[in-house]
PDB file of C-alpha atoms and ligand atoms in Angstrom:
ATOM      1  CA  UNK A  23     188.905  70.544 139.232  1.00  0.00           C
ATOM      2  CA  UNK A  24     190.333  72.625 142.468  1.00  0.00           C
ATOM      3  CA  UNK A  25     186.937  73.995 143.414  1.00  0.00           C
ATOM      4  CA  UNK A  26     185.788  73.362 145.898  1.00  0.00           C
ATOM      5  CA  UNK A  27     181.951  72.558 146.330  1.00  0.00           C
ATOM      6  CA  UNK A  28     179.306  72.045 148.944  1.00  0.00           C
ATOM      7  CA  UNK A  29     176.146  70.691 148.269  1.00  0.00           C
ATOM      8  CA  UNK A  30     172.841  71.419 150.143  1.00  0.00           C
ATOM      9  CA  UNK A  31     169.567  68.942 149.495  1.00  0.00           C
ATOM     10  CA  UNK A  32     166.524  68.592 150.839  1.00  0.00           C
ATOM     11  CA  UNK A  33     162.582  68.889 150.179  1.00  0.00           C
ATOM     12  CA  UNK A  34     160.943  72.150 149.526  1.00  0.00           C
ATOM     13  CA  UNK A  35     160.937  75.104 152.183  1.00  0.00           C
ATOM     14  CA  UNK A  36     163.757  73.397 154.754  1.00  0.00           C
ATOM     15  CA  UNK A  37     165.284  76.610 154.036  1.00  0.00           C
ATOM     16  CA  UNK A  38     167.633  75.477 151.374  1.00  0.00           C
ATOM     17  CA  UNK A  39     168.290  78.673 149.729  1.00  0.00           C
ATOM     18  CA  UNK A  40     168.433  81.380 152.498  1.00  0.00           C
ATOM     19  CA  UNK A  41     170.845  78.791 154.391  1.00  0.00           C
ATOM     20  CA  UNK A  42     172.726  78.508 151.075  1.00  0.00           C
ATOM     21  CA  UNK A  43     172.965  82.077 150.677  1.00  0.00           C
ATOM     22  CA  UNK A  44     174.429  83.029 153.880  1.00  0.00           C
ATOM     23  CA  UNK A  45     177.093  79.700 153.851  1.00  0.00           C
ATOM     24  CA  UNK A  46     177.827  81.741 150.475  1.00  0.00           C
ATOM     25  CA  UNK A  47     178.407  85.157 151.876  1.00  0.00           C
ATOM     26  CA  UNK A  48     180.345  83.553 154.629  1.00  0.00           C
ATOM     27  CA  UNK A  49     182.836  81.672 152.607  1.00  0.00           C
ATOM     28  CA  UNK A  50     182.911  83.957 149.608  1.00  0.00           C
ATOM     29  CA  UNK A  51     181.555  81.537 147.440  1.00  0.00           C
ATOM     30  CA  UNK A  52     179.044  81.310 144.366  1.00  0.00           C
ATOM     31  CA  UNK A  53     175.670  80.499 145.395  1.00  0.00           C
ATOM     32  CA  UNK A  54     173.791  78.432 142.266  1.00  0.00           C
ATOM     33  CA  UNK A  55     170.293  77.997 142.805  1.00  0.00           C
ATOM     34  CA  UNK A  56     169.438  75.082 141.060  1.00  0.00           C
ATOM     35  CA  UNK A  57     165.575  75.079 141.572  1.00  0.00           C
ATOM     36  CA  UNK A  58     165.336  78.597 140.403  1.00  0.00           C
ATOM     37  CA  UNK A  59     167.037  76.908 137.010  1.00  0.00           C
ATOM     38  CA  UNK A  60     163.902  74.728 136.779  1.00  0.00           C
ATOM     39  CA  UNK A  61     161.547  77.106 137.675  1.00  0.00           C
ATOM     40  CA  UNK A  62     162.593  79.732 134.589  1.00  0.00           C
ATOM     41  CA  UNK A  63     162.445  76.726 132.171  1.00  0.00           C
ATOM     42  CA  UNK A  64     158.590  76.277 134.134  1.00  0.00           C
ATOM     43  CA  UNK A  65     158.113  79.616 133.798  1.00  0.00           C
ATOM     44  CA  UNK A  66     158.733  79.542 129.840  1.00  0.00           C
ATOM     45  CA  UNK A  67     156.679  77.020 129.079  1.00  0.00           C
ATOM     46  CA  UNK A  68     153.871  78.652 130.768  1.00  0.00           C
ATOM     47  CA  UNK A  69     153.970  81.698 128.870  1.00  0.00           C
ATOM     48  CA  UNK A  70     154.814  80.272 125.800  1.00  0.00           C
ATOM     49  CA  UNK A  71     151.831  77.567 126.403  1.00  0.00           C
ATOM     50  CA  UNK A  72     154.366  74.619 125.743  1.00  0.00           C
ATOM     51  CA  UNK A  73     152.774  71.195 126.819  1.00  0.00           C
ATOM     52  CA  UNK A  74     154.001  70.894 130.455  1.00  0.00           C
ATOM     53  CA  UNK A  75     153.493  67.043 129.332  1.00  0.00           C
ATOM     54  CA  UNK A  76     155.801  66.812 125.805  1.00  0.00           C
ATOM     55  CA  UNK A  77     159.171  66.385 126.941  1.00  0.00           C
ATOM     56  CA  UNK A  78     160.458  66.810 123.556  1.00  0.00           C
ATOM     57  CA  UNK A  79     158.939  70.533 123.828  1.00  0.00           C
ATOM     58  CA  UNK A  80     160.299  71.038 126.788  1.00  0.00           C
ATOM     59  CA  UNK A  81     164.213  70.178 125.965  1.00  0.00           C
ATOM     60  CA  UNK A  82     163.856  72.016 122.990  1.00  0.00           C
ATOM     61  CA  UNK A  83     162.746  74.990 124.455  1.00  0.00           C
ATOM     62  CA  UNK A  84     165.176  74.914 127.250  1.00  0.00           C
ATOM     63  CA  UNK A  85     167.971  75.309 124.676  1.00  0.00           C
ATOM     64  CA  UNK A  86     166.369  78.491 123.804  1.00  0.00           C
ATOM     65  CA  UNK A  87     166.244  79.618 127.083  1.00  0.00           C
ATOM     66  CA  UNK A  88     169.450  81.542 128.325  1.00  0.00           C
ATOM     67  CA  UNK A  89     169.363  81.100 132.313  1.00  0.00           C
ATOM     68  CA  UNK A  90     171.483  83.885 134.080  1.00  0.00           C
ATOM     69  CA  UNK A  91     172.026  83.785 137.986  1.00  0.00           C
ATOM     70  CA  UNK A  92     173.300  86.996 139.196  1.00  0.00           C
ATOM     71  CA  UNK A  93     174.550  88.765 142.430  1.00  0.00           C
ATOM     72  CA  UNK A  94     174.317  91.941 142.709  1.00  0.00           C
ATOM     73  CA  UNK A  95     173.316  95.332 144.282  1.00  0.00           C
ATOM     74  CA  UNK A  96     169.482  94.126 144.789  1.00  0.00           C
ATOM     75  CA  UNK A  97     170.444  90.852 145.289  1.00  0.00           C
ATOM     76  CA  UNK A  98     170.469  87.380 143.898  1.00  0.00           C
ATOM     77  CA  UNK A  99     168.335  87.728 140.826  1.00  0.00           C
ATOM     78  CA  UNK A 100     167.305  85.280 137.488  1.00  0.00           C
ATOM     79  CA  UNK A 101     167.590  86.376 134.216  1.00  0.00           C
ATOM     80  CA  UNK A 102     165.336  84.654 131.445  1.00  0.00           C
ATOM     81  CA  UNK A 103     167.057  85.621 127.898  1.00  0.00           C
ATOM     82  CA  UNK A 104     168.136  88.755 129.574  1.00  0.00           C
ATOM     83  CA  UNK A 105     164.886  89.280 131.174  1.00  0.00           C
ATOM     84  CA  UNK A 106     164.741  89.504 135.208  1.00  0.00           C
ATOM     85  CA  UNK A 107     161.999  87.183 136.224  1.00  0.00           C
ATOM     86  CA  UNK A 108     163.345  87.054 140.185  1.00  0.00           C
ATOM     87  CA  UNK A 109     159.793  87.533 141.059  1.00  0.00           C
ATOM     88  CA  UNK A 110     157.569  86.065 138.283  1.00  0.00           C
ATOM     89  CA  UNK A 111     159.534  82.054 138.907  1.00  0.00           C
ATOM     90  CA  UNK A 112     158.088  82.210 142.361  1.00  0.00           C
ATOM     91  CA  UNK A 113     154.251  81.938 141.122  1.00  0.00           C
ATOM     92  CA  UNK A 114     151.788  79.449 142.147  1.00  0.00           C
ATOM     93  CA  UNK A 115     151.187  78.407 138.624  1.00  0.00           C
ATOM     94  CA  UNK A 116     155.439  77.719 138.376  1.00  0.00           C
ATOM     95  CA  UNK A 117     155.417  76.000 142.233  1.00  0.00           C
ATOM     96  CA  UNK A 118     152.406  74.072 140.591  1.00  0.00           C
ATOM     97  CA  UNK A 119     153.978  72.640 137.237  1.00  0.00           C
ATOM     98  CA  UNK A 120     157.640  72.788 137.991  1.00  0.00           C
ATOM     99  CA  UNK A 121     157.980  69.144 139.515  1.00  0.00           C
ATOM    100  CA  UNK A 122     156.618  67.939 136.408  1.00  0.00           C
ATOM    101  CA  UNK A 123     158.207  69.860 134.204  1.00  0.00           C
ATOM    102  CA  UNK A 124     161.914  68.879 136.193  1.00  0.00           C
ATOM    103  CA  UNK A 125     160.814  65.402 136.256  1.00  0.00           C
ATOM    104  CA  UNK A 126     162.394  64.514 132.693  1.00  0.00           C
ATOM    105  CA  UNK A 127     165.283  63.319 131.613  1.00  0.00           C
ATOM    106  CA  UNK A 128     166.110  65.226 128.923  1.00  0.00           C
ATOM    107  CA  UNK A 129     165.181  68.251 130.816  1.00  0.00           C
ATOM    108  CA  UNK A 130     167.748  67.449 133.926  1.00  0.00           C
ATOM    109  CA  UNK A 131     170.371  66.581 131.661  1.00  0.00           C
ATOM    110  CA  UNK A 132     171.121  69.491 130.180  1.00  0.00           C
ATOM    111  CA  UNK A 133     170.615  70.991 133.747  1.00  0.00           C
ATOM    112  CA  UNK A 134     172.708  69.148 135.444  1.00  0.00           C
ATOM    113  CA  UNK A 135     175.295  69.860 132.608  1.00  0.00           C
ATOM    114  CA  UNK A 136     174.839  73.651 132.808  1.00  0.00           C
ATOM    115  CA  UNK A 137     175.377  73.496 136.672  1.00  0.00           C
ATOM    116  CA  UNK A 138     178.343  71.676 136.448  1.00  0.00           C
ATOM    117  CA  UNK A 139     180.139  73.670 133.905  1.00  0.00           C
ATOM    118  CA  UNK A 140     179.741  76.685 136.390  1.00  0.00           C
ATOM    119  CA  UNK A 141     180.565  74.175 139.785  1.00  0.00           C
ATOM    120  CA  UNK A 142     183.876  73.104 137.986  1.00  0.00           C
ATOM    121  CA  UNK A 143     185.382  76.481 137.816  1.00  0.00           C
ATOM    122  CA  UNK A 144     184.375  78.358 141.297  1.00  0.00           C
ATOM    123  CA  UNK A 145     183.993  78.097 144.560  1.00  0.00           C
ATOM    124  CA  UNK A 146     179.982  77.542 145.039  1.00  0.00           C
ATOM    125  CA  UNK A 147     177.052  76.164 147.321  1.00  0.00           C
ATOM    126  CA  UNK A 148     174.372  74.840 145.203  1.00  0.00           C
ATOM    127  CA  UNK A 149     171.444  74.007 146.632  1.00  0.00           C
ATOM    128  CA  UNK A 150     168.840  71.615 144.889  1.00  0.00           C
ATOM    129  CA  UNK A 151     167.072  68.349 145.219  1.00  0.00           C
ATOM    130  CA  UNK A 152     170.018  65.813 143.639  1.00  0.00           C
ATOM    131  CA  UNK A 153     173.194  67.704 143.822  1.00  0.00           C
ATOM    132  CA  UNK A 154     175.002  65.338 146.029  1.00  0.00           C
ATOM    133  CA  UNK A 155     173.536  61.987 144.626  1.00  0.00           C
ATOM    134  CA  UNK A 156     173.837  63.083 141.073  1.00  0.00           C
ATOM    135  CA  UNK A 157     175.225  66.672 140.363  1.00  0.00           C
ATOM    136  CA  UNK A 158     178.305  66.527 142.285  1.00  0.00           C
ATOM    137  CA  UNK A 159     179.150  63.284 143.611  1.00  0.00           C
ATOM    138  CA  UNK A 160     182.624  64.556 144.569  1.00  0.00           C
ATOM    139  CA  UNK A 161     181.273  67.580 146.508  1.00  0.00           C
ATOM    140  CA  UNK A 162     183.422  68.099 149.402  1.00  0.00           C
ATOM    141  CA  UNK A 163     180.580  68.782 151.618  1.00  0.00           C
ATOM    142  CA  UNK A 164     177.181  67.261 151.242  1.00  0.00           C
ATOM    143  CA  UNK A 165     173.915  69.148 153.260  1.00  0.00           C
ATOM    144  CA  UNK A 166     170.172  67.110 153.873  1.00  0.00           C
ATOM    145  CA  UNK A 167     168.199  69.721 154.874  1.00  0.00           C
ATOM    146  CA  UNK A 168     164.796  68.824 156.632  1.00  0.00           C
ATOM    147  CA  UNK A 169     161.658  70.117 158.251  1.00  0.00           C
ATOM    148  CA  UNK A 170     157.861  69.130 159.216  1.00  0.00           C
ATOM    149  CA  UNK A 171     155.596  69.782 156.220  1.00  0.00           C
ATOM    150  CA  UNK A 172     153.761  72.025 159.052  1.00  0.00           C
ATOM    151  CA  UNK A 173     156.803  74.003 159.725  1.00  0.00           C
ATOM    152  CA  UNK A 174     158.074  74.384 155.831  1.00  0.00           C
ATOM    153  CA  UNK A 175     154.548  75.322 154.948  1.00  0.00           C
ATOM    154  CA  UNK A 176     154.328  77.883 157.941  1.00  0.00           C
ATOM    155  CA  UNK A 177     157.719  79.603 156.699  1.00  0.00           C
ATOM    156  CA  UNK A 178     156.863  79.913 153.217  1.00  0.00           C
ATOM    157  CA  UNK A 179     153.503  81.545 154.597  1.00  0.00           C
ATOM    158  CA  UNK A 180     155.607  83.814 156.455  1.00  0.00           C
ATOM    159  CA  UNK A 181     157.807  84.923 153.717  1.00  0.00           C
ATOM    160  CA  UNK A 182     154.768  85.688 151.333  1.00  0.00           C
ATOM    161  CA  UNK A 183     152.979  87.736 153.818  1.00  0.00           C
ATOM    162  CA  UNK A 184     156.324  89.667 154.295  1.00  0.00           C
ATOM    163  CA  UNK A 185     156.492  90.910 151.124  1.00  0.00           C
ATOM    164  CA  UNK A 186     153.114  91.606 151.084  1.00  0.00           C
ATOM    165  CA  UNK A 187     152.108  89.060 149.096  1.00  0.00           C
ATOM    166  CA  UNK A 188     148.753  86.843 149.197  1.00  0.00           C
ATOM    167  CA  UNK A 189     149.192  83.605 150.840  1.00  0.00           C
ATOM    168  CA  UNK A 190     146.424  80.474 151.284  1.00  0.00           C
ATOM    169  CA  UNK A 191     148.176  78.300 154.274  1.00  0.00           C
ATOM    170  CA  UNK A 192     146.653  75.399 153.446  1.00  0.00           C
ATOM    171  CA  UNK A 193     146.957  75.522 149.799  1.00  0.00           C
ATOM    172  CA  UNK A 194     150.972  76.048 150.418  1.00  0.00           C
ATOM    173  CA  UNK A 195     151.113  72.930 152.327  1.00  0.00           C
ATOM    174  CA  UNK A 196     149.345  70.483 150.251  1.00  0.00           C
ATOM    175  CA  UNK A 197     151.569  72.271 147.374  1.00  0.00           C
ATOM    176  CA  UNK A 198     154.544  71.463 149.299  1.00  0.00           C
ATOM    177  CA  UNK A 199     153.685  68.013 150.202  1.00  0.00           C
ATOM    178  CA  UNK A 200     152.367  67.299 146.318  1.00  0.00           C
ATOM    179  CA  UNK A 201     156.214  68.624 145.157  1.00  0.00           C
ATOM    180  CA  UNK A 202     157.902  66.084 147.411  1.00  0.00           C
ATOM    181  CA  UNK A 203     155.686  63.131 146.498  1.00  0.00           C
ATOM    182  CA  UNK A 204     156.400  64.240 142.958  1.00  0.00           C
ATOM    183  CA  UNK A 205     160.072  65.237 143.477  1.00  0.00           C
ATOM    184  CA  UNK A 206     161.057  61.694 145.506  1.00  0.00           C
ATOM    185  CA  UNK A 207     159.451  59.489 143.278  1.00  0.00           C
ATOM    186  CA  UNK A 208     160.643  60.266 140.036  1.00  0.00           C
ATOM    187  CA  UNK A 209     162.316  57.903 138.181  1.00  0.00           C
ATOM    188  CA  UNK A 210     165.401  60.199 136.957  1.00  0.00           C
ATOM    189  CA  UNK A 211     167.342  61.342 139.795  1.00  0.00           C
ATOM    190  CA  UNK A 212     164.895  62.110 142.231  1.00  0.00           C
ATOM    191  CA  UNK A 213     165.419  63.593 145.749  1.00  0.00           C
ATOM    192  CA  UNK A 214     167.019  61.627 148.286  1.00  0.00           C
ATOM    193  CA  UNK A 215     169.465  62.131 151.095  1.00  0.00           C
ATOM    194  CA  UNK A 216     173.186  60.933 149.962  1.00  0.00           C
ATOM    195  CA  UNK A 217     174.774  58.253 151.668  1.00  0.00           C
ATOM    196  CA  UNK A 218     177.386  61.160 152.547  1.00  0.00           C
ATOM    197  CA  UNK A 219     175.187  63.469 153.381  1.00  0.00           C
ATOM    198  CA  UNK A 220     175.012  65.498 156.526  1.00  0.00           C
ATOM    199  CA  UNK A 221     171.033  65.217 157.524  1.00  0.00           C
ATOM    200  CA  UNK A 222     170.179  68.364 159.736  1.00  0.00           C
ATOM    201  CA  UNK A 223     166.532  68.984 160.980  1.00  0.00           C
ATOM    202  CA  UNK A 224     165.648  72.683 161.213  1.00  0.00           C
ATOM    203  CA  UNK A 225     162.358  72.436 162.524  1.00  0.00           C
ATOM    204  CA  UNK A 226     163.674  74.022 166.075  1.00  0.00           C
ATOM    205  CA  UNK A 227     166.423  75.518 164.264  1.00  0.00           C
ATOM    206  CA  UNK A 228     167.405  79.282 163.551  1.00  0.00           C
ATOM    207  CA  UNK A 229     168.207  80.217 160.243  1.00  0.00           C
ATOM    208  CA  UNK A 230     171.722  81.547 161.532  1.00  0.00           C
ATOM    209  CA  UNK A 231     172.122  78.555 163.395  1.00  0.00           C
ATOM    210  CA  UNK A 232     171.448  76.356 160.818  1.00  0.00           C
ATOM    211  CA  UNK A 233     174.167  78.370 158.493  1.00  0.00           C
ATOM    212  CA  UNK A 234     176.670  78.223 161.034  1.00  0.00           C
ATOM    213  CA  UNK A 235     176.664  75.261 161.852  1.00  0.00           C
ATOM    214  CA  UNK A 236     177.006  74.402 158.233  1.00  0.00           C
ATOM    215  CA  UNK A 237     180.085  77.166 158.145  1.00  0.00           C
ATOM    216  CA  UNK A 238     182.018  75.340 160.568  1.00  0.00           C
ATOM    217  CA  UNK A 239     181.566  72.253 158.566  1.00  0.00           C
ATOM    218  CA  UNK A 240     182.975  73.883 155.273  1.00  0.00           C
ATOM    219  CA  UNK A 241     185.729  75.334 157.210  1.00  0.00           C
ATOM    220  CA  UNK A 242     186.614  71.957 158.892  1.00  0.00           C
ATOM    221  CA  UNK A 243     186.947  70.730 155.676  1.00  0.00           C
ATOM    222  CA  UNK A 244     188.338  72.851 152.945  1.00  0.00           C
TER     223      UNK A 244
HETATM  224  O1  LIG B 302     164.288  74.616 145.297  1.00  0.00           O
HETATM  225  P1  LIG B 302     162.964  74.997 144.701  1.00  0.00           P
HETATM  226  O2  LIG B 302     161.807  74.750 145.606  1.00  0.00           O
HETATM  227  O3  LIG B 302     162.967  76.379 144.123  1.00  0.00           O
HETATM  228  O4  LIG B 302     162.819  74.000 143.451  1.00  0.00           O
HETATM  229  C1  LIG B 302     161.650  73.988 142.656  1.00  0.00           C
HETATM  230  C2  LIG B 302     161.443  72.616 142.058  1.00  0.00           C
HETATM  231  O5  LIG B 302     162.460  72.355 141.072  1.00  0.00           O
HETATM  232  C3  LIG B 302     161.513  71.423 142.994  1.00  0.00           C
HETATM  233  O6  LIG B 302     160.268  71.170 143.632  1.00  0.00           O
HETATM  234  C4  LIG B 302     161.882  70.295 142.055  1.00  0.00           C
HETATM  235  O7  LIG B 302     160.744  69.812 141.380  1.00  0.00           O
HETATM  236  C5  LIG B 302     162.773  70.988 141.040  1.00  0.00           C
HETATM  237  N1  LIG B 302     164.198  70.814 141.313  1.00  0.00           N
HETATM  238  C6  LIG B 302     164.796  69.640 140.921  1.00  0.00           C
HETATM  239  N2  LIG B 302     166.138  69.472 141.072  1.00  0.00           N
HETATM  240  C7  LIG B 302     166.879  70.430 141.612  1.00  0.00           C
HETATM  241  C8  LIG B 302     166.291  71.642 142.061  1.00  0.00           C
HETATM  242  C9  LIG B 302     164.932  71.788 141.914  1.00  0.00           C
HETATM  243  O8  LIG B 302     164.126  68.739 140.423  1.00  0.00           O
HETATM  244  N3  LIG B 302     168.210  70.250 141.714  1.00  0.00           N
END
């Protein structure tokens, strides 16, 4: 295809998707948010009390589910069978069962599939956990985003208590660290830098530095 694609990885709160979101802006590209993808799917199960542990539940209720990501006015949002649940995929009970639930294969095929038939035919940054080892080997720029636990766990803290929601500290971290021992050890694609992959650190980092810096990259090479 003539899109053109960059790809940004990395474990839980390195600050994936506000990064991706401004590289997006910036270059007038798509922004896919790939873990919001698993986190509807989560998110269904939950409410429809699907076994978080039958796989073959799991893939068949994903092809019921009709995942929208949308721009707009209010900004990025998800749509669940036409219903926006923007708000309700960022629970504790989804952060808590969504590693397992993305952990099969059946599950991240038919992911993967969906994000490349919307990669092929725009301009996008995706942001995710395998997009540049498995997704999009071809991506023309390839992102490892990284932080301390401490300082991932301290920013999602942040952002809670922003929008005024509750927040346990402690609990986020040892949620964090449990979805990147789950996340990097899967069998099926599991999260790991790319051998192509440019590994940045953001622990001392600004946001806008971080997406700049990342900017210039695309720009460099596109
Ligand atoms: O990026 P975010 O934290 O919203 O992703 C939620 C979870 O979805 C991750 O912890 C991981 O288990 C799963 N995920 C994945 N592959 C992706 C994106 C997310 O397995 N490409």
């Amino acid at each position: 295809s003539d899109s053109v694609n960059i790809a940004i990885d990395g474990p839980a709160g390195a600050g994936k998707s506000t990064v991706a979101k401004l590289v997006s802006e910036e270059l007038g590209f798509l922004y896919i948010d790939t873990g919001a993808m698993y986190r509807t799917l989560t998110l269904a199960a939950l409410r429809k009390n699907v076994n978080t542990l039958n796989e073959i539940e799991l893939s068949h209720l994903l092809s019921t589910c009709h995942i929208q990501l949308l721009v707009d006015q209010k900004g990025s949002r998800v749509l669940l069978n036409e219903e926006d649940v923007t708000e309700d995929i960022r629970s504790t009970e989804v952060n808590q069962n969504v590693s397992l639930v993305s952990s099969y294969q059946s599950v991240r095929e038919e992911m993967v599939e969906r994000q490349r038939q919307l990669a092929i035919k725009t301009n996008s940054v995706l942001d995710g956990r395998d997009i540049g080892t498995y997704v999009l080997p071809n991506a023309q720029l390839k992102i490892f985003l990284t932080a301390s636990v401490t300082e991932r766990a301290r920013r999602r803290h942040e952002e809670q208590l922003s929008k005024g929601m509750p927040s346990d500290y402690e609990q986020l971290k040892a949620d964090i660290a449990k979805r990147d021992e789950l996340d990097s050890t899967r069998a099926f694609a599991p999260l790991k830098k790319a051998e192509d992959a440019i590994e940045i650190d953001t622990t001392t980092l600004s946001i806008s530095e971080v997406a700049q810096a990342i900017t210039d990259l695309a720009k460099e090479r596109t």
